[in-house]
Amino acid sequence: MPLNILAIETSCDETSVAVSSDGHIVSNIIASQKVHEQYGGVVPELASRAHMQNIVPVISKALDQSGLSLDSLNAIAFTQSPGLIGALLVGAGFAKSMALSLQLPLIAVHHMHAHVLANCIGEVTPSFPFLCLTVSGGHTQIVRCDSPLALTVLGETRDDAAGEAYDKSAKLLGLPYPGGPLIDQYASSGNPHRYTFPEPQIDGYDFSFSGVKTAIMYFLRENLQSDSGFVEKNLPDICASIQHRINTILVNKFRKAALATGIRELCMAGGVSANTGLRKLFREMGDSLHANIFIPPFEYCTDNAAMIAITAHYKYLAGEFADLSISPEARAKWD
Ligand code: KG4
Ligand code: ZN
């Protein structure tokens, strides 16, 4: 009998449901919430309401696509933390009611653990131990993964996440939210060495992006004083230079961790790993270390329930189940 798990992800602005069968993803439906674009960021209350509207149709679609029926499921999994509390509550509430009514075990998954294990979906996966650079809109971490359930955070951001650094820089340039993909787009025709921004000097494996953000703010203010069309005239070069700095901060730290641990299975995860410049830099770094490089397909990099399902699969095998009284948590460390 195959082990079939239905997983629900509602931590931010994506309502996603996936079904896995023996650790293979058989469906992964993602409903992105467009309602936030006009506000320049995710509005928590609107996110909860959109999850409420989306959750039933997304579950039905995921089940349909999997070809499985409710009575062939073995467990229900959900993202328990971290995230927007109202958004998490929708997924947690739904998962608990499904587990109760179907008399199935419940599995609680940490969202950041799942981002890392997105690398374990598919045919070609890293061997253990591996290192993962997780770069999303809310988090930036370097994680050592010794087995599917033994993860250690080696370093993380002390202020903004990499995605926030992208989105806030884009906002300073007058670009709409989320600006990360737009910076990537403009950067493709720009010169990354035209302008330089400082690289923070922080010990260990932690990151900081607040200094870069402030430097960009002063840089724009100064140049706009003498030329009000400065941004429009130089957008590709400005974007390429910002992108280059954010990415070199990420890759230089990760390289340091790879050298110190001696690990040569190197992975990336999270929405920012879609960045063209970062993918290129990461591969170059990996090649120079003769390492094996893994970057999940885009649909498993941004928020998705497939990564929750794969993590739940390993938790099921280890007998790690949650009680029905469990509550979601907005912030929770997991290592
Ligand atoms: O992992 P994710 O989908 O959601 C969170 O868990 O936060 O990451 C979203 C972040 C946003 O900040 C978005 O601007 C950024 O990923 N992002 C990018 C690119 N695509 C998405 N940043 C830079 N370049 C991209 N191509
Ligand atoms: Zn995420």
PDB file of N, CA and C in Angstrom, residues 1-88:
ATOM      1  N   MET A   1       0.844  -1.216   0.000  1.00  0.00           N
ATOM      2  CA  MET A   1       0.000   0.000   0.000  1.00  0.00           C
ATOM      3  C   MET A   1       0.874   1.259   0.000  1.00  0.00           C
ATOM      4  N   PRO A   2       0.691   2.149  -0.968  1.00  0.00           N
ATOM      5  CA  PRO A   2       1.503   3.386  -0.960  1.00  0.00           C
ATOM      6  C   PRO A   2       1.141   4.312   0.186  1.00  0.00           C
ATOM      7  N   LEU A   3       2.100   5.135   0.577  1.00  0.00           N
ATOM      8  CA  LEU A   3       1.858   6.128   1.645  1.00  0.00           C
ATOM      9  C   LEU A   3       1.430   7.441   0.986  1.00  0.00           C
ATOM     10  N   ASN A   4       0.144   7.791   1.141  1.00  0.00           N
ATOM     11  CA  ASN A   4      -0.404   8.984   0.480  1.00  0.00           C
ATOM     12  C   ASN A   4      -0.661  10.097   1.499  1.00  0.00           C
ATOM     13  N   ILE A   5      -0.091  11.281   1.222  1.00  0.00           N
ATOM     14  CA  ILE A   5      -0.243  12.417   2.150  1.00  0.00           C
ATOM     15  C   ILE A   5      -0.817  13.620   1.413  1.00  0.00           C
ATOM     16  N   LEU A   6      -1.806  14.265   2.032  1.00  0.00           N
ATOM     17  CA  LEU A   6      -2.315  15.532   1.493  1.00  0.00           C
ATOM     18  C   LEU A   6      -1.738  16.647   2.359  1.00  0.00           C
ATOM     19  N   ALA A   7      -1.106  17.647   1.712  1.00  0.00           N
ATOM     20  CA  ALA A   7      -0.432  18.716   2.458  1.00  0.00           C
ATOM     21  C   ALA A   7      -0.992  20.079   2.085  1.00  0.00           C
ATOM     22  N   ILE A   8      -1.113  20.939   3.107  1.00  0.00           N
ATOM     23  CA  ILE A   8      -1.701  22.274   2.912  1.00  0.00           C
ATOM     24  C   ILE A   8      -0.689  23.342   3.328  1.00  0.00           C
ATOM     25  N   GLU A   9      -0.485  24.329   2.447  1.00  0.00           N
ATOM     26  CA  GLU A   9       0.428  25.453   2.751  1.00  0.00           C
ATOM     27  C   GLU A   9      -0.356  26.760   2.619  1.00  0.00           C
ATOM     28  N   THR A  10      -0.422  27.521   3.731  1.00  0.00           N
ATOM     29  CA  THR A  10      -1.129  28.813   3.689  1.00  0.00           C
ATOM     30  C   THR A  10      -0.371  29.854   4.526  1.00  0.00           C
ATOM     31  N   SER A  11       0.988  29.814   4.514  1.00  0.00           N
ATOM     32  CA  SER A  11       1.704  30.681   5.465  1.00  0.00           C
ATOM     33  C   SER A  11       1.699  32.158   5.070  1.00  0.00           C
ATOM     34  N   CYS A  12       1.558  32.448   3.753  1.00  0.00           N
ATOM     35  CA  CYS A  12       1.620  33.853   3.335  1.00  0.00           C
ATOM     36  C   CYS A  12       0.540  34.144   2.293  1.00  0.00           C
ATOM     37  N   ASP A  13       0.915  34.368   1.056  1.00  0.00           N
ATOM     38  CA  ASP A  13      -0.095  34.763   0.061  1.00  0.00           C
ATOM     39  C   ASP A  13      -0.271  33.734  -1.043  1.00  0.00           C
ATOM     40  N   GLU A  14       0.101  32.485  -0.781  1.00  0.00           N
ATOM     41  CA  GLU A  14      -0.144  31.414  -1.747  1.00  0.00           C
ATOM     42  C   GLU A  14      -0.987  30.352  -1.051  1.00  0.00           C
ATOM     43  N   THR A  15      -2.147  29.998  -1.643  1.00  0.00           N
ATOM     44  CA  THR A  15      -2.909  28.872  -1.101  1.00  0.00           C
ATOM     45  C   THR A  15      -2.481  27.681  -1.927  1.00  0.00           C
ATOM     46  N   SER A  16      -1.846  26.700  -1.277  1.00  0.00           N
ATOM     47  CA  SER A  16      -1.345  25.576  -2.055  1.00  0.00           C
ATOM     48  C   SER A  16      -1.674  24.252  -1.373  1.00  0.00           C
ATOM     49  N   VAL A  17      -2.025  23.266  -2.192  1.00  0.00           N
ATOM     50  CA  VAL A  17      -2.300  21.914  -1.686  1.00  0.00           C
ATOM     51  C   VAL A  17      -1.603  20.927  -2.614  1.00  0.00           C
ATOM     52  N   ALA A  18      -0.913  19.954  -1.999  1.00  0.00           N
ATOM     53  CA  ALA A  18      -0.223  18.935  -2.794  1.00  0.00           C
ATOM     54  C   ALA A  18      -0.575  17.560  -2.244  1.00  0.00           C
ATOM     55  N   VAL A  19      -0.431  16.559  -3.113  1.00  0.00           N
ATOM     56  CA  VAL A  19      -0.595  15.177  -2.663  1.00  0.00           C
ATOM     57  C   VAL A  19       0.681  14.438  -3.040  1.00  0.00           C
ATOM     58  N   SER A  20       1.231  13.684  -2.058  1.00  0.00           N
ATOM     59  CA  SER A  20       2.394  12.858  -2.372  1.00  0.00           C
ATOM     60  C   SER A  20       2.031  11.395  -2.197  1.00  0.00           C
ATOM     61  N   SER A  21       2.674  10.551  -2.999  1.00  0.00           N
ATOM     62  CA  SER A  21       2.450   9.122  -2.904  1.00  0.00           C
ATOM     63  C   SER A  21       3.819   8.467  -2.835  1.00  0.00           C
ATOM     64  N   ASP A  22       4.116   7.858  -1.704  1.00  0.00           N
ATOM     65  CA  ASP A  22       5.439   7.260  -1.468  1.00  0.00           C
ATOM     66  C   ASP A  22       6.580   8.244  -1.724  1.00  0.00           C
ATOM     67  N   GLY A  23       6.367   9.505  -1.371  1.00  0.00           N
ATOM     68  CA  GLY A  23       7.430  10.510  -1.512  1.00  0.00           C
ATOM     69  C   GLY A  23       7.512  11.122  -2.900  1.00  0.00           C
ATOM     70  N   HIS A  24       6.616  10.711  -3.808  1.00  0.00           N
ATOM     71  CA  HIS A  24       6.573  11.333  -5.142  1.00  0.00           C
ATOM     72  C   HIS A  24       5.409  12.313  -5.159  1.00  0.00           C
ATOM     73  N   ILE A  25       5.629  13.474  -5.743  1.00  0.00           N
ATOM     74  CA  ILE A  25       4.563  14.482  -5.797  1.00  0.00           C
ATOM     75  C   ILE A  25       3.630  14.125  -6.959  1.00  0.00           C
ATOM     76  N   VAL A  26       2.368  13.884  -6.638  1.00  0.00           N
ATOM     77  CA  VAL A  26       1.419  13.530  -7.710  1.00  0.00           C
ATOM     78  C   VAL A  26       0.497  14.693  -8.061  1.00  0.00           C
ATOM     79  N   SER A  27       0.443  15.706  -7.201  1.00  0.00           N
ATOM     80  CA  SER A  27      -0.226  16.954  -7.587  1.00  0.00           C
ATOM     81  C   SER A  27       0.279  18.077  -6.697  1.00  0.00           C
ATOM     82  N   ASN A  28       0.281  19.295  -7.251  1.00  0.00           N
ATOM     83  CA  ASN A  28       0.756  20.464  -6.487  1.00  0.00           C
ATOM     84  C   ASN A  28       0.047  21.684  -7.068  1.00  0.00           C
ATOM     85  N   ILE A  29      -1.036  22.088  -6.425  1.00  0.00           N
ATOM     86  CA  ILE A  29      -1.845  23.202  -6.943  1.00  0.00           C
ATOM     87  C   ILE A  29      -1.503  24.463  -6.142  1.00  0.00           C
ATOM     88  N   ILE A  30      -1.260  25.559  -6.851  1.00  0.00           N
ATOM     89  CA  ILE A  30      -0.907  26.818  -6.181  1.00  0.00           C
ATOM     90  C   ILE A  30      -1.834  27.921  -6.679  1.00  0.00           C
ATOM     91  N   ALA A  31      -2.581  28.533  -5.752  1.00  0.00           N
ATOM     92  CA  ALA A  31      -3.417  29.687  -6.112  1.00  0.00           C
ATOM     93  C   ALA A  31      -2.755  30.929  -5.537  1.00  0.00           C
ATOM     94  N   SER A  32      -2.193  31.761  -6.421  1.00  0.00           N
ATOM     95  CA  SER A  32      -1.515  32.981  -5.955  1.00  0.00           C
ATOM     96  C   SER A  32      -2.547  34.076  -5.763  1.00  0.00           C
ATOM     97  N   GLN A  33      -2.345  34.887  -4.719  1.00  0.00           N
ATOM     98  CA  GLN A  33      -3.312  35.948  -4.417  1.00  0.00           C
ATOM     99  C   GLN A  33      -2.857  37.255  -5.059  1.00  0.00           C
ATOM    100  N   LYS A  34      -3.595  37.685  -6.059  1.00  0.00           N
ATOM    101  CA  LYS A  34      -3.216  38.908  -6.793  1.00  0.00           C
ATOM    102  C   LYS A  34      -3.671  40.177  -6.061  1.00  0.00           C
ATOM    103  N   VAL A  35      -4.580  39.991  -5.092  1.00  0.00           N
ATOM    104  CA  VAL A  35      -5.216  41.128  -4.433  1.00  0.00           C
ATOM    105  C   VAL A  35      -4.217  42.098  -3.773  1.00  0.00           C
ATOM    106  N   HIS A  36      -3.006  41.584  -3.421  1.00  0.00           N
ATOM    107  CA  HIS A  36      -2.051  42.408  -2.677  1.00  0.00           C
ATOM    108  C   HIS A  36      -1.267  43.407  -3.542  1.00  0.00           C
ATOM    109  N   GLU A  37      -1.212  43.132  -4.856  1.00  0.00           N
ATOM    110  CA  GLU A  37      -0.359  43.944  -5.735  1.00  0.00           C
ATOM    111  C   GLU A  37      -0.623  45.447  -5.597  1.00  0.00           C
ATOM    112  N   GLN A  38      -1.906  45.810  -5.539  1.00  0.00           N
ATOM    113  CA  GLN A  38      -2.273  47.239  -5.488  1.00  0.00           C
ATOM    114  C   GLN A  38      -1.838  47.903  -4.179  1.00  0.00           C
ATOM    115  N   TYR A  39      -1.505  47.117  -3.138  1.00  0.00           N
ATOM    116  CA  TYR A  39      -1.109  47.701  -1.842  1.00  0.00           C
ATOM    117  C   TYR A  39       0.405  47.748  -1.645  1.00  0.00           C
ATOM    118  N   GLY A  40       1.166  47.225  -2.574  1.00  0.00           N
ATOM    119  CA  GLY A  40       2.625  47.266  -2.482  1.00  0.00           C
ATOM    120  C   GLY A  40       3.188  46.301  -1.445  1.00  0.00           C
ATOM    121  N   GLY A  41       2.442  45.292  -1.061  1.00  0.00           N
ATOM    122  CA  GLY A  41       2.907  44.298  -0.087  1.00  0.00           C
ATOM    123  C   GLY A  41       1.726  43.439   0.340  1.00  0.00           C
ATOM    124  N   VAL A  42       2.024  42.357   1.074  1.00  0.00           N
ATOM    125  CA  VAL A  42       0.948  41.443   1.480  1.00  0.00           C
ATOM    126  C   VAL A  42       0.149  42.055   2.638  1.00  0.00           C
ATOM    127  N   VAL A  43      -1.174  42.134   2.482  1.00  0.00           N
ATOM    128  CA  VAL A  43      -2.047  42.639   3.550  1.00  0.00           C
ATOM    129  C   VAL A  43      -2.591  41.421   4.305  1.00  0.00           C
ATOM    130  N   PRO A  44      -2.165  41.223   5.580  1.00  0.00           N
ATOM    131  CA  PRO A  44      -2.496  39.987   6.293  1.00  0.00           C
ATOM    132  C   PRO A  44      -3.984  39.616   6.294  1.00  0.00           C
ATOM    133  N   GLU A  45      -4.856  40.584   6.567  1.00  0.00           N
ATOM    134  CA  GLU A  45      -6.287  40.284   6.650  1.00  0.00           C
ATOM    135  C   GLU A  45      -6.832  39.804   5.302  1.00  0.00           C
ATOM    136  N   LEU A  46      -6.354  40.452   4.225  1.00  0.00           N
ATOM    137  CA  LEU A  46      -6.808  40.048   2.886  1.00  0.00           C
ATOM    138  C   LEU A  46      -6.279  38.652   2.543  1.00  0.00           C
ATOM    139  N   ALA A  47      -5.069  38.348   3.027  1.00  0.00           N
ATOM    140  CA  ALA A  47      -4.491  37.025   2.755  1.00  0.00           C
ATOM    141  C   ALA A  47      -5.363  35.947   3.403  1.00  0.00           C
ATOM    142  N   SER A  48      -5.781  36.163   4.672  1.00  0.00           N
ATOM    143  CA  SER A  48      -6.613  35.159   5.366  1.00  0.00           C
ATOM    144  C   SER A  48      -7.914  34.940   4.603  1.00  0.00           C
ATOM    145  N   ARG A  49      -8.541  36.052   4.196  1.00  0.00           N
ATOM    146  CA  ARG A  49      -9.827  35.922   3.490  1.00  0.00           C
ATOM    147  C   ARG A  49      -9.662  35.173   2.171  1.00  0.00           C
ATOM    148  N   ALA A  50      -8.580  35.494   1.445  1.00  0.00           N
ATOM    149  CA  ALA A  50      -8.360  34.815   0.159  1.00  0.00           C
ATOM    150  C   ALA A  50      -8.105  33.317   0.382  1.00  0.00           C
ATOM    151  N   HIS A  51      -7.374  32.974   1.469  1.00  0.00           N
ATOM    152  CA  HIS A  51      -7.159  31.538   1.765  1.00  0.00           C
ATOM    153  C   HIS A  51      -8.494  30.851   2.010  1.00  0.00           C
ATOM    154  N   MET A  52      -9.393  31.532   2.726  1.00  0.00           N
ATOM    155  CA  MET A  52     -10.715  30.946   3.023  1.00  0.00           C
ATOM    156  C   MET A  52     -11.482  30.669   1.718  1.00  0.00           C
ATOM    157  N   GLN A  53     -11.356  31.603   0.774  1.00  0.00           N
ATOM    158  CA  GLN A  53     -12.067  31.407  -0.502  1.00  0.00           C
ATOM    159  C   GLN A  53     -11.420  30.297  -1.330  1.00  0.00           C
ATOM    160  N   ASN A  54     -10.091  30.225  -1.258  1.00  0.00           N
ATOM    161  CA  ASN A  54      -9.370  29.302  -2.153  1.00  0.00           C
ATOM    162  C   ASN A  54      -9.283  27.863  -1.651  1.00  0.00           C
ATOM    163  N   ILE A  55      -9.332  27.685  -0.325  1.00  0.00           N
ATOM    164  CA  ILE A  55      -8.891  26.401   0.233  1.00  0.00           C
ATOM    165  C   ILE A  55      -9.689  25.203  -0.291  1.00  0.00           C
ATOM    166  N   VAL A  56     -11.019  25.306  -0.351  1.00  0.00           N
ATOM    167  CA  VAL A  56     -11.815  24.149  -0.793  1.00  0.00           C
ATOM    168  C   VAL A  56     -11.569  23.829  -2.272  1.00  0.00           C
ATOM    169  N   PRO A  57     -11.685  24.829  -3.171  1.00  0.00           N
ATOM    170  CA  PRO A  57     -11.397  24.492  -4.581  1.00  0.00           C
ATOM    171  C   PRO A  57      -9.970  23.979  -4.810  1.00  0.00           C
ATOM    172  N   VAL A  58      -9.004  24.513  -4.055  1.00  0.00           N
ATOM    173  CA  VAL A  58      -7.613  24.064  -4.279  1.00  0.00           C
ATOM    174  C   VAL A  58      -7.442  22.613  -3.794  1.00  0.00           C
ATOM    175  N   ILE A  59      -8.065  22.265  -2.682  1.00  0.00           N
ATOM    176  CA  ILE A  59      -8.005  20.872  -2.205  1.00  0.00           C
ATOM    177  C   ILE A  59      -8.655  19.939  -3.239  1.00  0.00           C
ATOM    178  N   SER A  60      -9.833  20.340  -3.734  1.00  0.00           N
ATOM    179  CA  SER A  60     -10.539  19.487  -4.716  1.00  0.00           C
ATOM    180  C   SER A  60      -9.679  19.275  -5.952  1.00  0.00           C
ATOM    181  N   LYS A  61      -9.064  20.362  -6.415  1.00  0.00           N
ATOM    182  CA  LYS A  61      -8.250  20.268  -7.633  1.00  0.00           C
ATOM    183  C   LYS A  61      -7.026  19.363  -7.402  1.00  0.00           C
ATOM    184  N   ALA A  62      -6.402  19.512  -6.229  1.00  0.00           N
ATOM    185  CA  ALA A  62      -5.212  18.696  -5.932  1.00  0.00           C
ATOM    186  C   ALA A  62      -5.585  17.213  -5.862  1.00  0.00           C
ATOM    187  N   LEU A  63      -6.734  16.925  -5.257  1.00  0.00           N
ATOM    188  CA  LEU A  63      -7.169  15.520  -5.175  1.00  0.00           C
ATOM    189  C   LEU A  63      -7.500  14.982  -6.561  1.00  0.00           C
ATOM    190  N   ASP A  64      -8.240  15.795  -7.336  1.00  0.00           N
ATOM    191  CA  ASP A  64      -8.604  15.385  -8.713  1.00  0.00           C
ATOM    192  C   ASP A  64      -7.363  15.048  -9.511  1.00  0.00           C
ATOM    193  N   GLN A  65      -6.392  15.972  -9.464  1.00  0.00           N
ATOM    194  CA  GLN A  65      -5.194  15.791 -10.280  1.00  0.00           C
ATOM    195  C   GLN A  65      -4.373  14.582  -9.830  1.00  0.00           C
ATOM    196  N   SER A  66      -4.455  14.267  -8.527  1.00  0.00           N
ATOM    197  CA  SER A  66      -3.667  13.133  -8.015  1.00  0.00           C
ATOM    198  C   SER A  66      -4.295  11.805  -8.422  1.00  0.00           C
ATOM    199  N   GLY A  67      -5.591  11.845  -8.755  1.00  0.00           N
ATOM    200  CA  GLY A  67      -6.288  10.602  -9.097  1.00  0.00           C
ATOM    201  C   GLY A  67      -6.608   9.782  -7.849  1.00  0.00           C
ATOM    202  N   LEU A  68      -6.388  10.355  -6.668  1.00  0.00           N
ATOM    203  CA  LEU A  68      -6.638   9.611  -5.426  1.00  0.00           C
ATOM    204  C   LEU A  68      -7.934  10.111  -4.780  1.00  0.00           C
ATOM    205  N   SER A  69      -8.551   9.248  -3.986  1.00  0.00           N
ATOM    206  CA  SER A  69      -9.764   9.663  -3.284  1.00  0.00           C
ATOM    207  C   SER A  69      -9.417   9.937  -1.827  1.00  0.00           C
ATOM    208  N   LEU A  70     -10.344  10.601  -1.141  1.00  0.00           N
ATOM    209  CA  LEU A  70     -10.099  10.919   0.273  1.00  0.00           C
ATOM    210  C   LEU A  70      -9.791   9.669   1.093  1.00  0.00           C
ATOM    211  N   ASP A  71     -10.488   8.566   0.772  1.00  0.00           N
ATOM    212  CA  ASP A  71     -10.273   7.379   1.627  1.00  0.00           C
ATOM    213  C   ASP A  71      -8.975   6.639   1.327  1.00  0.00           C
ATOM    214  N   SER A  72      -8.203   7.117   0.315  1.00  0.00           N
ATOM    215  CA  SER A  72      -6.893   6.468   0.127  1.00  0.00           C
ATOM    216  C   SER A  72      -5.756   7.273   0.780  1.00  0.00           C
ATOM    217  N   LEU A  73      -6.126   8.372   1.473  1.00  0.00           N
ATOM    218  CA  LEU A  73      -5.091   9.168   2.152  1.00  0.00           C
ATOM    219  C   LEU A  73      -4.661   8.507   3.459  1.00  0.00           C
ATOM    220  N   ASN A  74      -3.369   8.686   3.818  1.00  0.00           N
ATOM    221  CA  ASN A  74      -2.848   8.125   5.073  1.00  0.00           C
ATOM    222  C   ASN A  74      -2.565   9.186   6.131  1.00  0.00           C
ATOM    223  N   ALA A  75      -2.447  10.454   5.709  1.00  0.00           N
ATOM    224  CA  ALA A  75      -2.162  11.528   6.682  1.00  0.00           C
ATOM    225  C   ALA A  75      -2.484  12.880   6.060  1.00  0.00           C
ATOM    226  N   ILE A  76      -2.704  13.858   6.954  1.00  0.00           N
ATOM    227  CA  ILE A  76      -2.925  15.242   6.522  1.00  0.00           C
ATOM    228  C   ILE A  76      -1.803  16.088   7.126  1.00  0.00           C
ATOM    229  N   ALA A  77      -1.146  16.888   6.278  1.00  0.00           N
ATOM    230  CA  ALA A  77      -0.035  17.728   6.760  1.00  0.00           C
ATOM    231  C   ALA A  77      -0.362  19.194   6.525  1.00  0.00           C
ATOM    232  N   PHE A  78       0.249  20.055   7.320  1.00  0.00           N
ATOM    233  CA  PHE A  78       0.013  21.497   7.139  1.00  0.00           C
ATOM    234  C   PHE A  78       1.220  22.281   7.626  1.00  0.00           C
ATOM    235  N   THR A  79       1.342  23.525   7.144  1.00  0.00           N
ATOM    236  CA  THR A  79       2.402  24.421   7.612  1.00  0.00           C
ATOM    237  C   THR A  79       1.976  24.995   8.952  1.00  0.00           C
ATOM    238  N   GLN A  80       2.770  24.707   9.984  1.00  0.00           N
ATOM    239  CA  GLN A  80       2.397  25.172  11.322  1.00  0.00           C
ATOM    240  C   GLN A  80       3.038  26.508  11.680  1.00  0.00           C
ATOM    241  N   SER A  81       4.224  26.783  11.093  1.00  0.00           N
ATOM    242  CA  SER A  81       4.946  28.028  11.360  1.00  0.00           C
ATOM    243  C   SER A  81       6.124  28.100  10.402  1.00  0.00           C
ATOM    244  N   PRO A  82       6.780  29.232  10.245  1.00  0.00           N
ATOM    245  CA  PRO A  82       6.309  30.565  10.610  1.00  0.00           C
ATOM    246  C   PRO A  82       5.434  31.123   9.487  1.00  0.00           C
ATOM    247  N   GLY A  83       4.818  32.276   9.736  1.00  0.00           N
ATOM    248  CA  GLY A  83       3.981  32.891   8.713  1.00  0.00           C
ATOM    249  C   GLY A  83       3.040  33.911   9.319  1.00  0.00           C
ATOM    250  N   LEU A  84       2.092  34.370   8.511  1.00  0.00           N
ATOM    251  CA  LEU A  84       1.075  35.308   9.008  1.00  0.00           C
ATOM    252  C   LEU A  84       0.076  34.485   9.814  1.00  0.00           C
ATOM    253  N   ILE A  85      -0.195  34.896  11.038  1.00  0.00           N
ATOM    254  CA  ILE A  85      -0.976  34.024  11.920  1.00  0.00           C
ATOM    255  C   ILE A  85      -2.366  33.735  11.365  1.00  0.00           C
ATOM    256  N   GLY A  86      -3.041  34.751  10.827  1.00  0.00           N
ATOM    257  CA  GLY A  86      -4.384  34.538  10.281  1.00  0.00           C
ATOM    258  C   GLY A  86      -4.369  33.588   9.099  1.00  0.00           C
ATOM    259  N   ALA A  87      -3.327  33.702   8.283  1.00  0.00           N
ATOM    260  CA  ALA A  87      -3.182  32.841   7.104  1.00  0.00           C
ATOM    261  C   ALA A  87      -2.905  31.399   7.534  1.00  0.00           C
ATOM    262  N   LEU A  88      -1.996  31.235   8.513  1.00  0.00           N
ATOM    263  CA  LEU A  88      -1.672  29.896   9.014  1.00  0.00           C
ATOM    264  C   LEU A  88      -2.902  29.221   9.618  1.00  0.00           C
TER     265      LEU A  88
END
